[in-house]
């Protein structure tokens, strides 16, 4: 059977060998608290490249020390991070995958010893610190940090940059009216709440001309929060700003109960794809090849992002191929054990 999951995907001069993307997943493994790539990161990401994933997106990588979720996060706030990241992209690419990085700032969701910042001085809940409301100068410095991070990502050899605007982290805190109570040009109207992301994208583009993704939380799951319709509008704005693909997740902006079930976020990716006429990635409880193929064949999303299933099974592309009754090229070293 001719599958879509294993058909190549082209964007801006980059060809992915299949539609399988390893979704960003924090490993909290920089024990020295320096943000530098460790042997663990190399083993972990290289295994998934050997496992034939098309595109591997590194975990949330902090653009400033203050933007880390934890002290053990990966970082890209200094030139000293570039050597380790280069080692990673080389290994990923030598094993046939493309390499992406998620550039991130945690904002009020940083669990750090020092001061934390956000659009407004509102804590996520009683387990988090109250952040300091950012000054306009701090906003400009953070935009600059994303720009420098993009420049470093380019010199480290990444093929794709994904901006983390989801899960209630800093950019998401600007987008949502639940977390952004500012009265200046960065708060109030949808255009104002979008301004920080727009400035980040404009700054990144001065250093990066490759494929650019944005991860969003397409529902706040709150009566006064953002809905997928808001993200259809913003998706069109992002497309106009040169974003190639929107990676559609949801929630985690404010504490909320979310009903989860297989593929629960796919309908959000589908709505944004057709409503904003932009490529999307589907993510969330997609665990089988049949589910992935259904999403692609029905034109509900363009790429399939897999997170936890790839922790359980680094060779998930082979598992999915088997399920779909097709076979994929093994790494040549594994050819004697690959076919079924
Ligand atoms: C261990 C772990 C770490 C994660 N870290 C990140 C992250 O760094 N950035 C992000 O956008 N999402 C992160 N996520 C969310 C995943 O990318 C994904 O959206 C979510 O797990 C749902 O997909 P799944 O059902 O395939 O696991 C993380 C998830 C897990 C399980």
mmCIF file of C-alpha atoms and ligand atoms in Angstrom:
data_model
loop_
_atom_site.group_PDB
_atom_site.id
_atom_site.type_symbol
_atom_site.label_atom_id
_atom_site.label_comp_id
_atom_site.label_asym_id
_atom_site.label_seq_id
_atom_site.Cartn_x
_atom_site.Cartn_y
_atom_site.Cartn_z
ATOM 1 C CA UNK A 1 0.000 0.000 0.000
ATOM 2 C CA UNK A 2 1.176 3.492 -0.897
ATOM 3 C CA UNK A 3 1.064 5.262 2.452
ATOM 4 C CA UNK A 4 1.041 8.967 3.073
ATOM 5 C CA UNK A 5 2.816 8.579 6.423
ATOM 6 C CA UNK A 6 5.892 7.307 4.630
ATOM 7 C CA UNK A 7 5.768 9.718 1.714
ATOM 8 C CA UNK A 8 8.329 12.552 1.679
ATOM 9 C CA UNK A 9 7.353 16.046 2.738
ATOM 10 C CA UNK A 10 8.977 19.107 1.240
ATOM 11 C CA UNK A 11 9.152 22.586 2.687
ATOM 12 C CA UNK A 12 11.450 25.454 1.812
ATOM 13 C CA UNK A 13 14.149 23.320 0.228
ATOM 14 C CA UNK A 14 14.114 20.709 3.023
ATOM 15 C CA UNK A 15 12.784 17.235 2.284
ATOM 16 C CA UNK A 16 11.685 15.038 5.176
ATOM 17 C CA UNK A 17 11.825 11.344 4.312
ATOM 18 C CA UNK A 18 8.457 10.744 5.996
ATOM 19 C CA UNK A 19 5.721 12.619 7.910
ATOM 20 C CA UNK A 20 6.766 11.417 11.365
ATOM 21 C CA UNK A 21 7.997 14.111 13.740
ATOM 22 C CA UNK A 22 9.385 13.509 17.207
ATOM 23 C CA UNK A 23 7.547 16.104 19.305
ATOM 24 C CA UNK A 24 9.630 18.249 21.677
ATOM 25 C CA UNK A 25 10.006 16.614 25.084
ATOM 26 C CA UNK A 26 11.972 18.110 27.964
ATOM 27 C CA UNK A 27 14.546 15.697 29.337
ATOM 28 C CA UNK A 28 15.607 17.869 32.311
ATOM 29 C CA UNK A 29 19.028 16.302 32.011
ATOM 30 C CA UNK A 30 21.577 19.120 32.269
ATOM 31 C CA UNK A 31 22.711 18.125 35.760
ATOM 32 C CA UNK A 32 25.315 20.882 35.788
ATOM 33 C CA UNK A 33 22.562 23.485 35.310
ATOM 34 C CA UNK A 34 24.504 24.994 32.409
ATOM 35 C CA UNK A 35 22.073 24.165 29.572
ATOM 36 C CA UNK A 36 24.807 22.285 27.698
ATOM 37 C CA UNK A 37 24.046 19.095 25.721
ATOM 38 C CA UNK A 38 25.036 15.932 27.607
ATOM 39 C CA UNK A 39 25.832 12.389 26.465
ATOM 40 C CA UNK A 40 22.252 11.510 27.443
ATOM 41 C CA UNK A 41 20.830 13.934 24.895
ATOM 42 C CA UNK A 42 23.039 12.513 22.159
ATOM 43 C CA UNK A 43 22.056 8.907 22.930
ATOM 44 C CA UNK A 44 18.354 9.766 23.274
ATOM 45 C CA UNK A 45 17.910 11.793 20.075
ATOM 46 C CA UNK A 46 20.258 9.658 17.948
ATOM 47 C CA UNK A 47 18.237 6.534 18.860
ATOM 48 C CA UNK A 48 15.125 8.071 17.321
ATOM 49 C CA UNK A 49 17.057 9.012 14.172
ATOM 50 C CA UNK A 50 18.247 5.404 13.923
ATOM 51 C CA UNK A 51 14.590 4.461 14.455
ATOM 52 C CA UNK A 52 13.753 6.322 11.179
ATOM 53 C CA UNK A 53 11.837 9.338 12.471
ATOM 54 C CA UNK A 54 11.692 11.971 9.695
ATOM 55 C CA UNK A 55 12.177 15.089 11.821
ATOM 56 C CA UNK A 56 13.395 15.250 15.390
ATOM 57 C CA UNK A 57 12.485 18.417 17.290
ATOM 58 C CA UNK A 58 14.610 18.970 20.362
ATOM 59 C CA UNK A 59 12.952 19.701 23.668
ATOM 60 C CA UNK A 60 12.102 23.250 24.806
ATOM 61 C CA UNK A 61 15.495 24.973 24.746
ATOM 62 C CA UNK A 62 15.732 28.150 26.762
ATOM 63 C CA UNK A 63 16.631 31.431 25.085
ATOM 64 C CA UNK A 64 17.604 32.979 28.452
ATOM 65 C CA UNK A 65 18.566 31.377 31.783
ATOM 66 C CA UNK A 66 15.459 32.977 33.295
ATOM 67 C CA UNK A 67 13.359 31.330 30.569
ATOM 68 C CA UNK A 68 14.115 27.776 31.685
ATOM 69 C CA UNK A 69 11.311 25.610 33.054
ATOM 70 C CA UNK A 70 13.821 23.962 35.395
ATOM 71 C CA UNK A 71 17.495 24.444 36.149
ATOM 72 C CA UNK A 72 18.205 21.238 34.173
ATOM 73 C CA UNK A 73 16.761 22.474 30.850
ATOM 74 C CA UNK A 74 18.761 22.668 27.643
ATOM 75 C CA UNK A 75 19.829 26.196 26.763
ATOM 76 C CA UNK A 76 20.785 28.293 23.772
ATOM 77 C CA UNK A 77 21.369 31.608 25.519
ATOM 78 C CA UNK A 78 25.126 31.654 24.923
ATOM 79 C CA UNK A 79 27.641 30.810 22.213
ATOM 80 C CA UNK A 80 28.958 28.116 24.553
ATOM 81 C CA UNK A 81 25.862 26.054 23.785
ATOM 82 C CA UNK A 82 26.593 25.820 20.064
ATOM 83 C CA UNK A 83 29.263 23.058 20.172
ATOM 84 C CA UNK A 84 26.999 20.560 21.980
ATOM 85 C CA UNK A 85 24.029 21.379 19.779
ATOM 86 C CA UNK A 86 26.216 20.921 16.685
ATOM 87 C CA UNK A 87 27.250 17.490 17.965
ATOM 88 C CA UNK A 88 23.562 16.632 18.208
ATOM 89 C CA UNK A 89 22.555 17.879 14.748
ATOM 90 C CA UNK A 90 25.495 16.012 13.209
ATOM 91 C CA UNK A 91 24.441 12.736 14.829
ATOM 92 C CA UNK A 92 20.772 13.188 13.960
ATOM 93 C CA UNK A 93 21.546 14.007 10.320
ATOM 94 C CA UNK A 94 24.180 11.284 9.894
ATOM 95 C CA UNK A 95 21.420 8.866 10.824
ATOM 96 C CA UNK A 96 19.050 10.188 8.184
ATOM 97 C CA UNK A 97 16.663 12.456 10.124
ATOM 98 C CA UNK A 98 16.229 16.211 9.925
ATOM 99 C CA UNK A 99 16.969 18.216 13.064
ATOM 100 C CA UNK A 100 14.702 20.827 14.611
ATOM 101 C CA UNK A 101 14.877 22.820 17.823
ATOM 102 C CA UNK A 102 12.102 24.306 19.935
ATOM 103 C CA UNK A 103 13.065 27.783 21.147
ATOM 104 C CA UNK A 104 11.363 28.538 24.427
ATOM 105 C CA UNK A 105 10.860 30.882 27.340
ATOM 106 C CA UNK A 106 8.854 29.631 30.328
ATOM 107 C CA UNK A 107 7.732 33.010 31.672
ATOM 108 C CA UNK A 108 5.609 32.491 34.784
ATOM 109 C CA UNK A 109 5.905 28.707 34.540
ATOM 110 C CA UNK A 110 9.623 28.758 35.316
ATOM 111 C CA UNK A 111 10.360 26.771 38.479
ATOM 112 C CA UNK A 112 13.589 28.580 39.264
ATOM 113 C CA UNK A 113 15.298 29.907 42.356
ATOM 114 C CA UNK A 114 15.597 33.447 40.959
ATOM 115 C CA UNK A 115 13.069 36.054 39.884
ATOM 116 C CA UNK A 116 10.697 35.033 37.094
ATOM 117 C CA UNK A 117 8.908 37.261 34.565
ATOM 118 C CA UNK A 118 5.596 37.307 32.678
ATOM 119 C CA UNK A 119 3.297 39.755 30.872
ATOM 120 C CA UNK A 120 1.375 40.324 34.137
ATOM 121 C CA UNK A 121 2.106 39.624 37.807
ATOM 122 C CA UNK A 122 -0.186 36.594 38.108
ATOM 123 C CA UNK A 123 1.007 33.228 39.400
ATOM 124 C CA UNK A 124 -0.095 30.049 37.565
ATOM 125 C CA UNK A 125 -1.311 28.542 40.856
ATOM 126 C CA UNK A 126 -0.236 28.286 44.477
ATOM 127 C CA UNK A 127 2.680 26.022 43.557
ATOM 128 C CA UNK A 128 4.297 28.674 41.371
ATOM 129 C CA UNK A 129 5.990 31.964 42.222
ATOM 130 C CA UNK A 130 4.359 35.244 41.411
ATOM 131 C CA UNK A 131 6.176 36.601 38.359
ATOM 132 C CA UNK A 132 7.291 40.184 37.876
ATOM 133 C CA UNK A 133 5.344 41.990 35.117
ATOM 134 C CA UNK A 134 7.775 42.636 32.258
ATOM 135 C CA UNK A 135 8.819 46.152 31.376
ATOM 136 C CA UNK A 136 8.857 47.101 27.708
ATOM 137 C CA UNK A 137 12.648 46.991 27.918
ATOM 138 C CA UNK A 138 12.500 43.394 29.181
ATOM 139 C CA UNK A 139 10.132 42.527 26.336
ATOM 140 C CA UNK A 140 12.628 43.939 23.804
ATOM 141 C CA UNK A 141 15.516 42.051 25.482
ATOM 142 C CA UNK A 142 13.556 38.811 25.271
ATOM 143 C CA UNK A 143 12.766 39.365 21.589
ATOM 144 C CA UNK A 144 16.505 39.921 21.054
ATOM 145 C CA UNK A 145 17.236 36.665 22.944
ATOM 146 C CA UNK A 146 14.992 34.740 20.510
ATOM 147 C CA UNK A 147 16.854 36.366 17.617
ATOM 148 C CA UNK A 148 20.284 35.393 18.958
ATOM 149 C CA UNK A 149 18.988 31.898 19.668
ATOM 150 C CA UNK A 150 17.855 31.582 16.029
ATOM 151 C CA UNK A 151 21.308 32.671 14.876
ATOM 152 C CA UNK A 152 22.947 30.043 17.103
ATOM 153 C CA UNK A 153 20.459 27.378 15.948
ATOM 154 C CA UNK A 154 21.478 28.128 12.375
ATOM 155 C CA UNK A 155 25.179 27.861 13.124
ATOM 156 C CA UNK A 156 24.577 24.580 14.991
ATOM 157 C CA UNK A 157 23.101 23.141 11.762
ATOM 158 C CA UNK A 158 19.414 22.830 12.583
ATOM 159 C CA UNK A 159 16.995 22.384 9.656
ATOM 160 C CA UNK A 160 13.847 23.621 11.416
ATOM 161 C CA UNK A 161 13.086 26.126 14.182
ATOM 162 C CA UNK A 162 9.902 25.784 16.201
ATOM 163 C CA UNK A 163 8.848 28.686 18.405
ATOM 164 C CA UNK A 164 7.157 27.511 21.599
ATOM 165 C CA UNK A 165 3.978 29.561 21.897
ATOM 166 C CA UNK A 166 1.955 26.828 23.659
ATOM 167 C CA UNK A 167 1.296 25.224 27.062
ATOM 168 C CA UNK A 168 1.069 28.471 28.990
ATOM 169 C CA UNK A 169 4.706 29.472 28.555
ATOM 170 C CA UNK A 170 5.776 33.064 27.958
ATOM 171 C CA UNK A 171 4.503 33.665 24.404
ATOM 172 C CA UNK A 172 1.235 31.892 25.223
ATOM 173 C CA UNK A 173 0.928 34.111 28.317
ATOM 174 C CA UNK A 174 1.009 37.146 26.027
ATOM 175 C CA UNK A 175 -1.549 35.650 23.621
ATOM 176 C CA UNK A 176 -4.205 34.700 26.158
ATOM 177 C CA UNK A 177 -6.435 37.301 27.837
ATOM 178 C CA UNK A 178 -6.451 35.055 30.926
ATOM 179 C CA UNK A 179 -2.766 35.720 31.584
ATOM 180 C CA UNK A 180 -2.213 39.030 29.814
ATOM 181 C CA UNK A 181 -3.768 41.961 31.689
ATOM 182 C CA UNK A 182 -1.428 44.585 30.276
ATOM 183 C CA UNK A 183 -2.719 48.011 29.415
ATOM 184 C CA UNK A 184 0.063 48.970 27.000
ATOM 185 C CA UNK A 185 0.507 48.031 23.331
ATOM 186 C CA UNK A 186 1.190 44.376 24.338
ATOM 187 C CA UNK A 187 -2.218 43.791 25.962
ATOM 188 C CA UNK A 188 -5.934 44.302 25.362
ATOM 189 C CA UNK A 189 -6.941 43.657 21.745
ATOM 190 C CA UNK A 190 -6.073 40.410 19.935
ATOM 191 C CA UNK A 191 -3.621 42.379 17.759
ATOM 192 C CA UNK A 192 -1.889 43.747 20.865
ATOM 193 C CA UNK A 193 -1.681 40.346 22.565
ATOM 194 C CA UNK A 194 -0.226 38.929 19.330
ATOM 195 C CA UNK A 195 2.416 41.696 19.149
ATOM 196 C CA UNK A 196 5.051 39.892 21.237
ATOM 197 C CA UNK A 197 4.881 36.760 19.040
ATOM 198 C CA UNK A 198 4.949 38.944 15.943
ATOM 199 C CA UNK A 199 8.106 40.718 17.157
ATOM 200 C CA UNK A 200 9.702 37.357 18.000
ATOM 201 C CA UNK A 201 8.920 36.014 14.507
ATOM 202 C CA UNK A 202 10.177 39.177 12.809
ATOM 203 C CA UNK A 203 13.396 39.063 14.843
ATOM 204 C CA UNK A 204 13.970 35.349 14.207
ATOM 205 C CA UNK A 205 13.467 35.856 10.476
ATOM 206 C CA UNK A 206 16.348 38.342 10.320
ATOM 207 C CA UNK A 207 18.654 35.379 11.158
ATOM 208 C CA UNK A 208 16.699 32.387 9.863
ATOM 209 C CA UNK A 209 15.352 31.669 6.398
ATOM 210 C CA UNK A 210 14.594 27.955 6.834
ATOM 211 C CA UNK A 211 11.308 26.272 7.777
ATOM 212 C CA UNK A 212 9.720 27.987 10.763
ATOM 213 C CA UNK A 213 7.084 26.283 12.939
ATOM 214 C CA UNK A 214 5.050 27.662 15.830
ATOM 215 C CA UNK A 215 3.530 25.423 18.508
ATOM 216 C CA UNK A 216 0.237 26.754 19.864
ATOM 217 C CA UNK A 217 -2.300 25.754 22.500
ATOM 218 C CA UNK A 218 -5.414 26.047 20.363
ATOM 219 C CA UNK A 219 -7.828 26.047 23.295
ATOM 220 C CA UNK A 220 -7.495 27.491 26.800
ATOM 221 C CA UNK A 221 -10.386 25.253 27.991
ATOM 222 C CA UNK A 222 -11.818 28.239 29.841
ATOM 223 C CA UNK A 223 -14.966 30.298 29.172
ATOM 224 C CA UNK A 224 -13.008 33.558 29.016
ATOM 225 C CA UNK A 225 -9.992 32.098 27.223
ATOM 226 C CA UNK A 226 -8.917 31.587 23.630
ATOM 227 C CA UNK A 227 -10.643 29.090 21.361
ATOM 228 C CA UNK A 228 -9.681 27.404 18.129
ATOM 229 C CA UNK A 229 -11.514 30.170 16.222
ATOM 230 C CA UNK A 230 -9.072 32.700 17.705
ATOM 231 C CA UNK A 231 -6.235 30.498 16.523
ATOM 232 C CA UNK A 232 -7.669 30.297 13.004
ATOM 233 C CA UNK A 233 -7.355 34.098 12.903
ATOM 234 C CA UNK A 234 -3.882 34.073 14.426
ATOM 235 C CA UNK A 235 -2.863 31.156 12.211
ATOM 236 C CA UNK A 236 -3.538 33.323 9.159
ATOM 237 C CA UNK A 237 -1.451 36.121 10.707
ATOM 238 C CA UNK A 238 1.382 33.668 11.364
ATOM 239 C CA UNK A 239 1.210 32.398 7.800
ATOM 240 C CA UNK A 240 1.494 35.997 6.545
ATOM 241 C CA UNK A 241 4.574 36.378 8.744
ATOM 242 C CA UNK A 242 6.257 33.433 7.007
ATOM 243 C CA UNK A 243 5.417 30.601 9.419
ATOM 244 C CA UNK A 244 5.412 27.347 7.472
ATOM 245 C CA UNK A 245 3.565 25.075 9.897
ATOM 246 C CA UNK A 246 1.499 25.362 13.061
ATOM 247 C CA UNK A 247 2.008 22.521 15.511
ATOM 248 C CA UNK A 248 -1.357 22.294 17.236
ATOM 249 C CA UNK A 249 -1.460 21.357 20.892
ATOM 250 C CA UNK A 250 -3.840 22.711 23.563
ATOM 251 C CA UNK A 251 -4.271 23.768 27.166
ATOM 252 C CA UNK A 252 -1.983 24.413 30.150
ATOM 253 C CA UNK A 253 -2.463 28.193 30.069
ATOM 254 C CA UNK A 254 -4.462 28.117 33.285
ATOM 255 C CA UNK A 255 -5.322 25.103 35.440
ATOM 256 C CA UNK A 256 -8.225 23.304 33.713
ATOM 257 C CA UNK A 257 -9.747 19.865 33.395
ATOM 258 C CA UNK A 258 -9.191 18.488 29.917
ATOM 259 C CA UNK A 259 -10.951 15.450 28.529
ATOM 260 C CA UNK A 260 -8.341 13.452 26.686
ATOM 261 C CA UNK A 261 -8.863 10.559 24.292
ATOM 262 C CA UNK A 262 -7.050 9.223 21.220
ATOM 263 C CA UNK A 263 -6.418 12.056 18.776
ATOM 264 C CA UNK A 264 -8.207 14.614 20.977
ATOM 265 C CA UNK A 265 -6.348 17.561 19.463
ATOM 266 C CA UNK A 266 -6.555 16.494 15.814
ATOM 267 C CA UNK A 267 -9.806 18.407 15.202
ATOM 268 C CA UNK A 268 -7.998 21.601 16.287
ATOM 269 C CA UNK A 269 -5.185 20.994 13.778
ATOM 270 C CA UNK A 270 -7.799 20.296 11.099
ATOM 271 C CA UNK A 271 -9.734 23.473 11.817
ATOM 272 C CA UNK A 272 -6.643 25.689 11.717
ATOM 273 C CA UNK A 273 -5.326 23.960 8.576
ATOM 274 C CA UNK A 274 -8.489 24.643 6.581
ATOM 275 C CA UNK A 275 -9.576 27.858 8.313
ATOM 276 C CA UNK A 276 -6.237 29.624 7.944
ATOM 277 C CA UNK A 277 -5.039 27.702 4.883
ATOM 278 C CA UNK A 278 -1.757 26.836 6.581
ATOM 279 C CA UNK A 279 0.099 23.558 7.081
ATOM 280 C CA UNK A 280 -0.434 21.984 10.502
ATOM 281 C CA UNK A 281 1.003 19.254 12.661
ATOM 282 C CA UNK A 282 -1.306 16.982 14.679
ATOM 283 C CA UNK A 283 -0.203 15.841 18.138
ATOM 284 C CA UNK A 284 -1.636 14.205 21.208
ATOM 285 C CA UNK A 285 -2.426 10.565 21.886
ATOM 286 C CA UNK A 286 -1.568 9.462 18.379
ATOM 287 C CA UNK A 287 -0.060 6.049 18.939
ATOM 288 C CA UNK A 288 -0.770 3.886 15.901
ATOM 289 C CA UNK A 289 0.130 3.922 12.239
ATOM 290 C CA UNK A 290 -3.541 3.602 11.308
ATOM 291 C CA UNK A 291 -4.460 6.723 13.291
ATOM 292 C CA UNK A 292 -1.591 8.644 11.681
ATOM 293 C CA UNK A 293 -2.519 7.513 8.176
ATOM 294 C CA UNK A 294 -6.196 8.402 8.704
ATOM 295 C CA UNK A 295 -5.249 11.961 9.712
ATOM 296 C CA UNK A 296 -3.037 12.443 6.654
ATOM 297 C CA UNK A 297 -5.307 10.749 4.094
ATOM 298 C CA UNK A 298 -8.314 12.773 5.268
ATOM 299 C CA UNK A 299 -6.229 15.938 4.919
ATOM 300 C CA UNK A 300 -6.646 16.855 8.584
ATOM 301 C CA UNK A 301 -2.961 17.726 9.117
ATOM 302 C CA UNK A 302 0.326 17.629 7.204
ATOM 303 C CA UNK A 303 2.718 16.125 9.730
ATOM 304 C CA UNK A 304 2.221 13.725 12.627
ATOM 305 C CA UNK A 305 3.935 14.579 15.904
ATOM 306 C CA UNK A 306 4.573 11.692 18.264
ATOM 307 C CA UNK A 307 5.773 12.185 21.837
ATOM 308 C CA UNK A 308 5.279 9.499 24.495
ATOM 309 C CA UNK A 309 4.928 6.599 22.070
ATOM 310 C CA UNK A 310 8.465 7.389 20.886
ATOM 311 C CA UNK A 311 9.688 7.157 24.490
ATOM 312 C CA UNK A 312 8.189 3.678 24.693
ATOM 313 C CA UNK A 313 9.268 2.622 21.207
ATOM 314 C CA UNK A 314 12.197 4.458 19.574
ATOM 315 C CA UNK A 315 11.555 2.316 16.474
ATOM 316 C CA UNK A 316 7.923 3.414 16.219
ATOM 317 C CA UNK A 317 8.237 4.217 12.470
ATOM 318 C CA UNK A 318 8.975 0.530 11.867
ATOM 319 C CA UNK A 319 6.077 -0.498 14.113
ATOM 320 C CA UNK A 320 3.732 1.853 12.217
ATOM 321 C CA UNK A 321 4.951 0.590 8.829
ATOM 322 C CA UNK A 322 4.331 -2.967 9.890
ATOM 323 C CA UNK A 323 0.845 -2.079 11.018
ATOM 324 C CA UNK A 324 0.141 -0.381 7.684
ATOM 325 C CA UNK A 325 1.396 -3.425 5.779
ATOM 326 C CA UNK A 326 4.377 -1.664 4.294
ATOM 327 C CA UNK A 327 8.088 -1.722 4.978
ATOM 328 C CA UNK A 328 10.681 1.015 5.328
ATOM 329 C CA UNK A 329 14.410 1.080 4.746
ATOM 330 C CA UNK A 330 16.313 -0.003 7.832
ATOM 331 C CA UNK A 331 19.643 1.450 8.862
ATOM 332 C CA UNK A 332 21.953 -0.892 6.921
ATOM 333 C CA UNK A 333 23.455 -2.282 10.119
ATOM 334 C CA UNK A 334 20.001 -3.548 11.166
ATOM 335 C CA UNK A 335 18.893 -5.007 7.847
ATOM 336 C CA UNK A 336 19.212 -8.629 8.995
ATOM 337 C CA UNK A 337 16.781 -8.035 11.836
ATOM 338 C CA UNK A 338 14.414 -5.493 10.342
ATOM 339 C CA UNK A 339 12.119 -7.303 7.912
ATOM 340 C CA UNK A 340 9.181 -9.286 9.147
HETATM 341 C C1 LIG B 1 8.363 14.009 29.054
HETATM 342 C C2 LIG B 1 7.623 15.046 28.260
HETATM 343 C C3 LIG B 1 8.212 16.285 28.033
HETATM 344 C C4 LIG B 1 7.565 17.251 27.234
HETATM 345 N N1 LIG B 1 8.208 18.416 26.955
HETATM 346 C C5 LIG B 1 7.674 19.268 26.040
HETATM 347 C C6 LIG B 1 8.429 20.354 25.542
HETATM 348 O O1 LIG B 1 9.612 20.536 25.856
HETATM 349 N N2 LIG B 1 7.813 21.194 24.668
HETATM 350 C C7 LIG B 1 6.522 20.996 24.239
HETATM 351 O O2 LIG B 1 6.017 21.792 23.455
HETATM 352 N N3 LIG B 1 5.817 19.937 24.667
HETATM 353 C C8 LIG B 1 6.369 19.055 25.517
HETATM 354 N N4 LIG B 1 5.684 17.927 25.864
HETATM 355 C C9 LIG B 1 4.381 17.629 25.218
HETATM 356 C C10 LIG B 1 4.576 16.708 23.997
HETATM 357 O O3 LIG B 1 5.363 17.323 22.987
HETATM 358 C C11 LIG B 1 3.238 16.292 23.382
HETATM 359 O O4 LIG B 1 2.583 17.435 22.890
HETATM 360 C C12 LIG B 1 2.321 15.576 24.378
HETATM 361 O O5 LIG B 1 3.042 14.613 25.137
HETATM 362 C C13 LIG B 1 1.144 14.882 23.684
HETATM 363 O O6 LIG B 1 1.608 13.970 22.711
HETATM 364 P P1 LIG B 1 1.698 12.375 22.983
HETATM 365 O O7 LIG B 1 0.309 11.934 23.359
HETATM 366 O O8 LIG B 1 2.180 11.790 21.684
HETATM 367 O O9 LIG B 1 2.644 12.134 24.122
HETATM 368 C C14 LIG B 1 6.288 16.976 26.702
HETATM 369 C C15 LIG B 1 5.683 15.733 26.974
HETATM 370 C C16 LIG B 1 6.341 14.769 27.716
HETATM 371 C C17 LIG B 1 5.681 13.429 27.931
#
